[in-house]
Amino acid sequence: MACSLPSLFYSAKTMSRKKALLLLLLAFSTGTLLLRQSAHLGWFPKLLSFNCAPLLSLHPKHTAVAFLKTHKTASTTVQNLLFRFAERHNLTVALPHHACDHQFCYPRNFSVRFVHPYTLPPRFIASHLRFNREELRRLMPNDTIYVTILREPVTMFESLFSYYNQYCPAFKRVPNGSMEVFLDNPHSYYRPHEKYAMYARNTLVYDLGGNPEHSPGDPTYLPEFIHQVESIFSLVMLAEYFDESLVLLRHLLDWDLDDILYVKLNMRSPESKLNVTSARLAAQIRAWNALDARLYDHFNATFWRKLNEVGQDCVQKEVHALHQACERLAHRCFRGQPQMRPAMQIKNKELRPWQPSTKVDIVGYDLPGSGPPLDEQCLKLVMPEVQYSRYLLRKQSLRNRRRTTPHRPLSPRGLLRPPRHQPPKAA
């Protein structure tokens, strides 16, 4: 009996393990069944996004980006978050030569000659330019990801007409600055070869390097042009779905959620916006900008296909997380919700957005307690394009010169003075 006692203990132990394994399998099967049933019954579908990408990337972040900054498409907001990312990671941003001001000599075709030598070789480029594939490939590294943003042509044209009414000759000719009068007979005011004519017709096609005057009746031109755009740009964002676009951008670049936080920049006051409510006016705008309209319609369709690839539930979950993160940042920077102000009411002149004319009021932000010390992250979050571009140029110039003498960190307030004359500010 003494010899058989260990075998009894061994047998009991084996049976306990089998029972435990059986119970574990039974629990797993029951849990799986409940989860499947809950998806059909709607108990907690929000908790089932197990395949959604984490908000903190598990892969190395992509650090070579060329952003084609189009006009009046919320592109300044995108540019700002790209500038902040590049600065945080000590990446060189290509910036315009002094002769080009804050744009790469737009509306001329982009050339490497327009890049300031102290910003070479770059990993980022995000200032306004007219797309030139060969020159950008000469400038940017081989692993560069190309991104741009489009906007629905009706709202975009209204914004262009309002914003550039004192720069575009076609708009200046219109009696009383009436958009309706212009659209009733646009050829009476439009001259395709005038300076700044590109703001008056098919601006998206022009910015992308295409011919805005090409006949929309040509069955081959636009499909071929779209194919070229698709072969270059990994992502075409849409201003109407800005947050969803940022989610796709984050996935494309393997960035974290904190890398795409933002506040809206370079916005017009409600009083500066024109009324586009009639179906007739919208149809006139789309007909006058037929190439832009068809371009947008195409990339609107591809945009939704990209969202479906990520998963609509996952995208909405990320959009919600993005809203919450932006609200937390705004609460820290503004002690509540950010309040937009007319430029002249902003105490810190380095935060005043550029005004295209007296007829358009561009609003911006002031930070509580205007005096130092200001949170640098908050300051960069609301810094307008012109000031941020000059700040980065000065910072990178100092780094490029490789000064050996110790110096204090560059203050964001110590920006260069504005030039005596500024060309029209872009979106």
XYZ file of C-alpha atoms in Angstrom:
427
model
C 0.000 0.000 0.000
C 2.850 2.343 0.780
C 4.257 1.761 -2.691
C 0.937 2.618 -4.396
C 0.413 5.930 -2.504
C 2.546 8.110 -4.843
C 0.727 6.689 -7.850
C -2.605 7.682 -6.282
C -1.352 11.227 -5.732
C -0.087 11.338 -9.334
C -3.437 10.057 -10.654
C -5.391 12.671 -8.643
C -3.044 15.409 -9.846
C -3.502 14.388 -13.487
C -7.292 14.372 -13.126
C -7.215 17.872 -11.543
C -5.174 19.192 -14.477
C -7.596 17.640 -16.963
C -10.556 19.180 -15.147
C -8.864 22.583 -15.069
C -8.103 22.354 -18.778
C -11.673 21.304 -19.522
C -13.071 24.192 -17.471
C -10.729 26.619 -19.233
C -11.872 25.428 -22.665
C -15.490 25.654 -21.569
C -15.013 29.228 -20.293
C -13.248 30.284 -23.509
C -16.020 28.797 -25.681
C -18.725 30.468 -23.588
C -16.938 33.830 -23.708
C -16.477 33.623 -27.480
C -20.152 32.786 -27.943
C -21.199 35.722 -25.742
C -18.959 38.120 -27.652
C -20.377 37.001 -30.972
C -23.938 37.297 -29.693
C -23.231 40.739 -28.248
C -22.077 41.991 -31.635
C -25.438 40.968 -33.112
C -27.509 42.184 -30.161
C -25.613 45.494 -29.781
C -24.619 45.000 -26.145
C -21.149 46.566 -26.339
C -19.952 46.774 -29.966
C -17.680 49.702 -29.065
C -15.494 47.344 -27.040
C -14.911 44.951 -29.890
C -12.402 46.978 -31.920
C -9.617 44.578 -31.067
C -8.016 45.058 -34.513
C -7.820 48.850 -34.309
C -4.360 50.379 -34.402
C -3.033 51.527 -31.005
C -2.940 55.274 -30.349
C 0.795 54.931 -29.686
C 2.585 53.587 -32.734
C 4.453 50.310 -32.356
C 6.677 51.039 -35.365
C 9.361 53.650 -36.028
C 7.840 56.971 -37.040
C 8.239 58.033 -40.638
C 10.292 61.228 -40.762
C 10.426 62.269 -44.422
C 7.275 64.051 -45.601
C 6.487 66.319 -48.547
C 3.170 68.099 -48.016
C 1.786 69.944 -51.041
C 0.120 72.905 -49.365
C -2.873 73.818 -51.486
C -4.844 77.066 -51.169
C -7.824 77.610 -48.855
C -8.069 73.945 -47.873
C -7.190 73.991 -44.131
C -3.613 73.374 -45.258
C -2.145 75.894 -42.784
C -3.408 73.759 -39.907
C -1.735 70.681 -41.433
C 1.464 72.643 -42.020
C 1.541 73.729 -38.384
C 1.381 70.185 -36.999
C 4.077 69.103 -39.483
C 6.309 72.005 -38.395
C 5.827 71.062 -34.741
C 6.614 67.397 -35.396
C 9.773 68.283 -37.317
C 10.950 70.657 -34.621
C 10.318 68.169 -31.794
C 12.361 65.534 -33.619
C 15.101 67.936 -34.729
C 14.329 67.391 -38.434
C 15.304 69.932 -41.081
C 12.395 71.654 -42.823
C 12.927 73.043 -46.326
C 12.018 76.740 -46.237
C 11.830 79.374 -48.974
C 14.711 81.641 -49.874
C 14.360 85.235 -48.676
C 13.574 86.332 -52.233
C 10.474 84.113 -52.154
C 9.205 85.300 -48.760
C 7.275 82.482 -47.014
C 6.292 80.649 -50.229
C 8.556 78.895 -52.726
C 8.213 81.739 -55.252
C 4.627 80.690 -55.972
C 3.041 80.796 -58.565
C 6.207 79.829 -60.450
C 6.943 76.129 -60.923
C 8.897 74.872 -57.941
C 12.665 74.738 -58.232
C 15.368 73.630 -55.798
C 16.850 77.105 -56.331
C 13.959 78.531 -54.305
C 15.045 76.663 -51.154
C 17.101 78.533 -48.576
C 20.604 76.970 -48.447
C 20.541 76.839 -44.634
C 17.594 74.419 -44.816
C 19.368 71.768 -46.876
C 19.184 68.801 -46.966
C 15.594 68.637 -45.683
C 13.391 65.875 -44.320
C 10.190 67.944 -44.447
C 8.672 70.429 -46.858
C 5.274 72.030 -46.219
C 5.191 75.590 -47.592
C 3.228 76.725 -50.629
C 4.650 75.735 -54.000
C 3.484 74.716 -57.438
C 4.141 71.012 -57.726
C 7.146 69.966 -59.813
C 7.854 66.258 -59.497
C 11.404 66.243 -60.833
C 12.602 69.148 -58.696
C 11.053 67.765 -55.511
C 12.686 64.391 -56.094
C 16.013 66.161 -56.468
C 15.438 67.860 -53.130
C 13.803 65.231 -50.927
C 15.186 61.847 -49.751
C 14.125 58.663 -51.502
C 11.930 57.512 -48.620
C 9.768 60.648 -48.707
C 6.006 60.179 -48.413
C 3.942 62.674 -50.441
C 0.679 64.028 -49.049
C -1.748 66.783 -50.059
C -5.231 68.060 -49.228
C -8.241 69.047 -51.362
C -11.475 70.904 -50.647
C -14.928 70.782 -52.182
C -14.783 73.311 -55.081
C -17.894 75.329 -54.158
C -16.777 76.287 -50.648
C -13.180 76.574 -51.809
C -14.039 79.057 -54.579
C -16.058 81.184 -52.162
C -13.032 81.290 -49.870
C -10.673 82.163 -52.725
C -12.975 84.903 -54.018
C -13.256 86.467 -50.576
C -9.614 86.056 -49.560
C -7.913 87.228 -52.769
C -10.382 89.917 -53.828
C -7.637 92.566 -53.672
C -4.944 90.486 -55.401
C -6.559 88.540 -58.207
C -7.264 90.946 -61.121
C -10.267 88.907 -62.273
C -11.927 89.436 -58.879
C -10.945 93.105 -58.616
C -12.721 93.905 -61.916
C -16.084 92.709 -60.665
C -18.477 95.546 -59.746
C -19.046 95.699 -55.980
C -16.962 92.543 -55.550
C -20.005 90.402 -56.349
C -19.306 86.696 -56.779
C -22.718 86.260 -58.432
C -21.874 88.894 -61.061
C -18.529 87.222 -61.763
C -20.079 83.776 -62.231
C -22.805 85.059 -64.536
C -20.109 85.942 -67.093
C -16.632 84.955 -65.809
C -14.868 85.409 -69.156
C -15.641 89.143 -68.985
C -13.296 89.459 -65.999
C -10.879 86.541 -66.255
C -7.555 86.729 -68.149
C -5.710 83.398 -67.940
C -2.190 84.802 -68.295
C -2.433 87.573 -65.715
C -0.565 87.504 -62.430
C -2.536 85.630 -59.767
C -5.034 84.370 -62.338
C -4.647 80.880 -60.857
C -6.760 81.930 -57.862
C -9.769 82.437 -60.141
C -10.079 79.052 -61.856
C -9.164 75.396 -61.175
C -6.716 76.337 -58.425
C -6.277 72.749 -57.242
C -5.224 71.539 -60.685
C -2.788 74.445 -60.935
C -1.227 73.763 -57.521
C -0.769 70.105 -58.476
C 1.165 71.155 -61.573
C -1.632 70.711 -64.109
C -3.086 73.005 -66.754
C -6.130 74.846 -65.361
C -7.091 76.031 -68.849
C -7.332 72.588 -70.410
C -10.733 71.807 -71.852
C -12.826 69.703 -69.460
C -14.332 68.093 -72.562
C -11.076 66.273 -73.332
C -11.784 62.651 -72.298
C -8.109 61.772 -71.743
C -6.487 64.740 -69.993
C -7.995 64.556 -66.518
C -7.858 60.740 -66.151
C -4.174 60.824 -67.047
C -3.573 63.729 -64.675
C -5.370 61.906 -61.848
C -3.275 58.805 -62.520
C -0.106 60.887 -62.160
C -1.325 62.336 -58.862
C -2.183 58.872 -57.533
C 1.233 57.530 -58.507
C 2.948 60.219 -56.417
C 0.748 60.997 -53.436
C 0.226 58.276 -50.855
C -2.623 60.215 -49.265
C -4.986 62.890 -50.536
C -6.748 64.400 -47.535
C -10.119 66.159 -47.654
C -10.806 69.387 -45.764
C -14.458 68.423 -45.212
C -13.342 65.329 -43.313
C -10.342 66.850 -41.613
C -10.204 64.656 -38.513
C -10.692 61.459 -40.512
C -7.911 62.665 -42.808
C -5.589 63.099 -39.838
C -6.359 59.559 -38.703
C -5.326 58.271 -42.140
C -2.203 60.459 -41.998
C -1.300 59.034 -38.595
C -1.643 55.479 -39.881
C 0.366 56.250 -43.011
C 3.261 57.793 -41.074
C 3.117 55.489 -38.020
C 2.740 58.497 -35.746
C 1.157 58.741 -32.301
C -2.139 60.450 -31.613
C -0.297 63.300 -29.871
C 1.525 64.039 -33.129
C -1.674 65.189 -34.875
C -3.173 67.507 -32.234
C -4.206 70.907 -33.585
C -6.295 74.050 -33.403
C -7.784 75.611 -36.540
C -5.578 78.303 -38.082
C -5.917 81.062 -40.700
C -9.703 81.188 -40.506
C -11.882 84.079 -41.657
C -14.384 85.738 -39.392
C -18.041 84.909 -40.143
C -18.520 88.459 -41.465
C -15.834 87.866 -44.125
C -17.601 84.860 -45.629
C -19.874 85.101 -48.652
C -23.247 83.426 -48.928
C -23.307 80.331 -51.165
C -26.663 78.710 -50.527
C -28.393 78.588 -53.903
C -28.107 75.467 -56.027
C -27.709 77.670 -59.104
C -24.633 79.419 -57.698
C -23.065 76.119 -56.640
C -23.645 74.688 -60.121
C -22.022 77.767 -61.690
C -18.952 77.398 -59.475
C -18.559 73.713 -60.343
C -19.014 74.420 -64.058
C -16.412 77.222 -64.008
C -14.018 74.980 -62.043
C -14.923 71.778 -63.871
C -11.439 70.245 -63.666
C -11.231 70.863 -59.924
C -14.740 69.471 -59.443
C -13.971 66.205 -61.209
C -10.602 65.938 -59.458
C -12.262 66.345 -56.071
C -15.049 63.874 -56.886
C -12.491 61.229 -57.791
C -10.426 61.598 -54.625
C -13.559 61.843 -52.509
C -14.399 58.303 -53.660
C -10.878 56.975 -53.040
C -10.841 58.639 -49.620
C -13.801 56.577 -48.431
C -12.219 53.412 -49.740
C -9.164 54.163 -47.589
C -11.376 54.728 -44.569
C -13.086 51.393 -45.147
C -9.711 49.676 -45.270
C -8.914 50.986 -41.794
C -12.451 50.258 -40.597
C -15.161 52.850 -39.980
C -15.531 51.842 -36.330
C -11.812 52.192 -35.727
C -11.694 55.563 -37.494
C -14.572 56.968 -35.444
C -12.974 55.671 -32.272
C -9.752 57.506 -33.156
C -11.615 60.670 -34.142
C -13.298 60.663 -30.736
C -9.939 60.163 -29.019
C -8.457 62.978 -31.129
C -11.255 65.363 -30.101
C -10.706 64.562 -26.437
C -6.925 65.010 -26.710
C -7.329 68.357 -28.536
C -9.777 69.526 -25.856
C -7.322 68.630 -23.096
C -4.533 70.511 -24.861
C -6.778 73.523 -25.456
C -7.822 73.554 -21.824
C -4.174 73.601 -20.753
C -3.152 76.286 -23.264
C -6.211 78.541 -23.132
C -7.599 77.642 -19.678
C -10.720 76.493 -21.448
C -11.982 76.557 -25.026
C -9.839 78.684 -27.381
C -11.482 81.987 -28.286
C -10.767 83.331 -31.774
C -10.042 87.045 -31.982
C -9.534 89.610 -34.760
C -5.846 90.179 -35.410
C -5.779 93.680 -33.916
C -7.201 92.373 -30.630
C -4.355 89.870 -30.203
C -1.871 91.344 -27.725
C 1.114 89.254 -28.758
C 2.041 90.553 -32.202
C 3.882 87.320 -32.995
C 0.521 85.550 -32.866
C -1.304 87.957 -35.174
C -2.214 86.290 -38.491
C -1.439 88.071 -41.727
C -4.349 90.058 -43.184
C -4.782 89.846 -46.991
C -6.814 93.075 -47.178
C -9.014 95.407 -45.187
C -12.074 93.600 -46.577
C -11.133 90.251 -45.005
C -10.673 89.634 -41.305
C -8.455 86.658 -40.436
C -8.863 85.597 -36.826
C -6.276 84.085 -34.521
C -5.600 83.317 -30.880
C -4.086 84.976 -27.850
C -2.700 82.977 -24.963
C -3.601 83.831 -21.377
C -1.073 86.025 -19.645
C 0.694 87.123 -22.848
C 3.952 87.755 -21.039
C 6.689 85.137 -20.467
C 7.069 82.443 -19.524
C 4.709 80.978 -22.115
C 4.357 77.277 -22.717
C 6.357 76.700 -25.894
C 4.057 73.909 -27.077
C 1.050 76.214 -26.750
C 2.869 79.066 -28.471
C 3.767 76.919 -31.486
C 0.252 75.475 -31.588
C -1.246 78.876 -32.451
C 1.699 80.505 -34.229
C 0.692 81.763 -37.706
C 2.430 80.478 -40.805
C 4.547 83.544 -41.579
C 5.953 83.855 -38.051
C 6.555 80.120 -37.647
C 8.363 79.942 -41.006
C 10.678 82.792 -40.041
C 11.317 81.297 -36.624
C 12.264 77.921 -38.110
C 14.484 79.589 -40.702
C 16.373 81.508 -38.046
C 16.682 78.433 -35.809
C 17.934 76.224 -38.636
C 20.298 78.930 -39.860
C 21.920 79.081 -36.449
C 22.222 75.320 -36.365
C 23.599 75.243 -39.893
C 26.354 77.679 -39.045
C 27.468 75.315 -36.259
C 28.259 77.985 -33.790
C 30.611 76.728 -31.146
C 30.026 79.531 -28.650
C 27.337 78.731 -26.108
C 24.101 80.647 -26.518
C 20.710 80.687 -24.907
C 17.901 78.671 -26.538
C 16.201 80.620 -29.291
C 13.012 82.242 -28.057
C 9.963 81.838 -30.295
C 9.365 85.526 -29.697
C 12.653 86.507 -31.263
C 11.434 86.324 -34.826
C 12.653 88.286 -37.806
C 10.900 91.480 -38.684
C 8.372 91.242 -41.527
C 9.535 92.460 -44.931
C 8.351 95.854 -46.154
C 6.162 94.277 -48.809
C 4.442 90.900 -48.590
C 2.996 88.988 -51.534
C -0.512 87.571 -51.039
C -0.731 85.165 -48.130
C -1.870 81.664 -48.963
C -4.380 79.512 -47.155
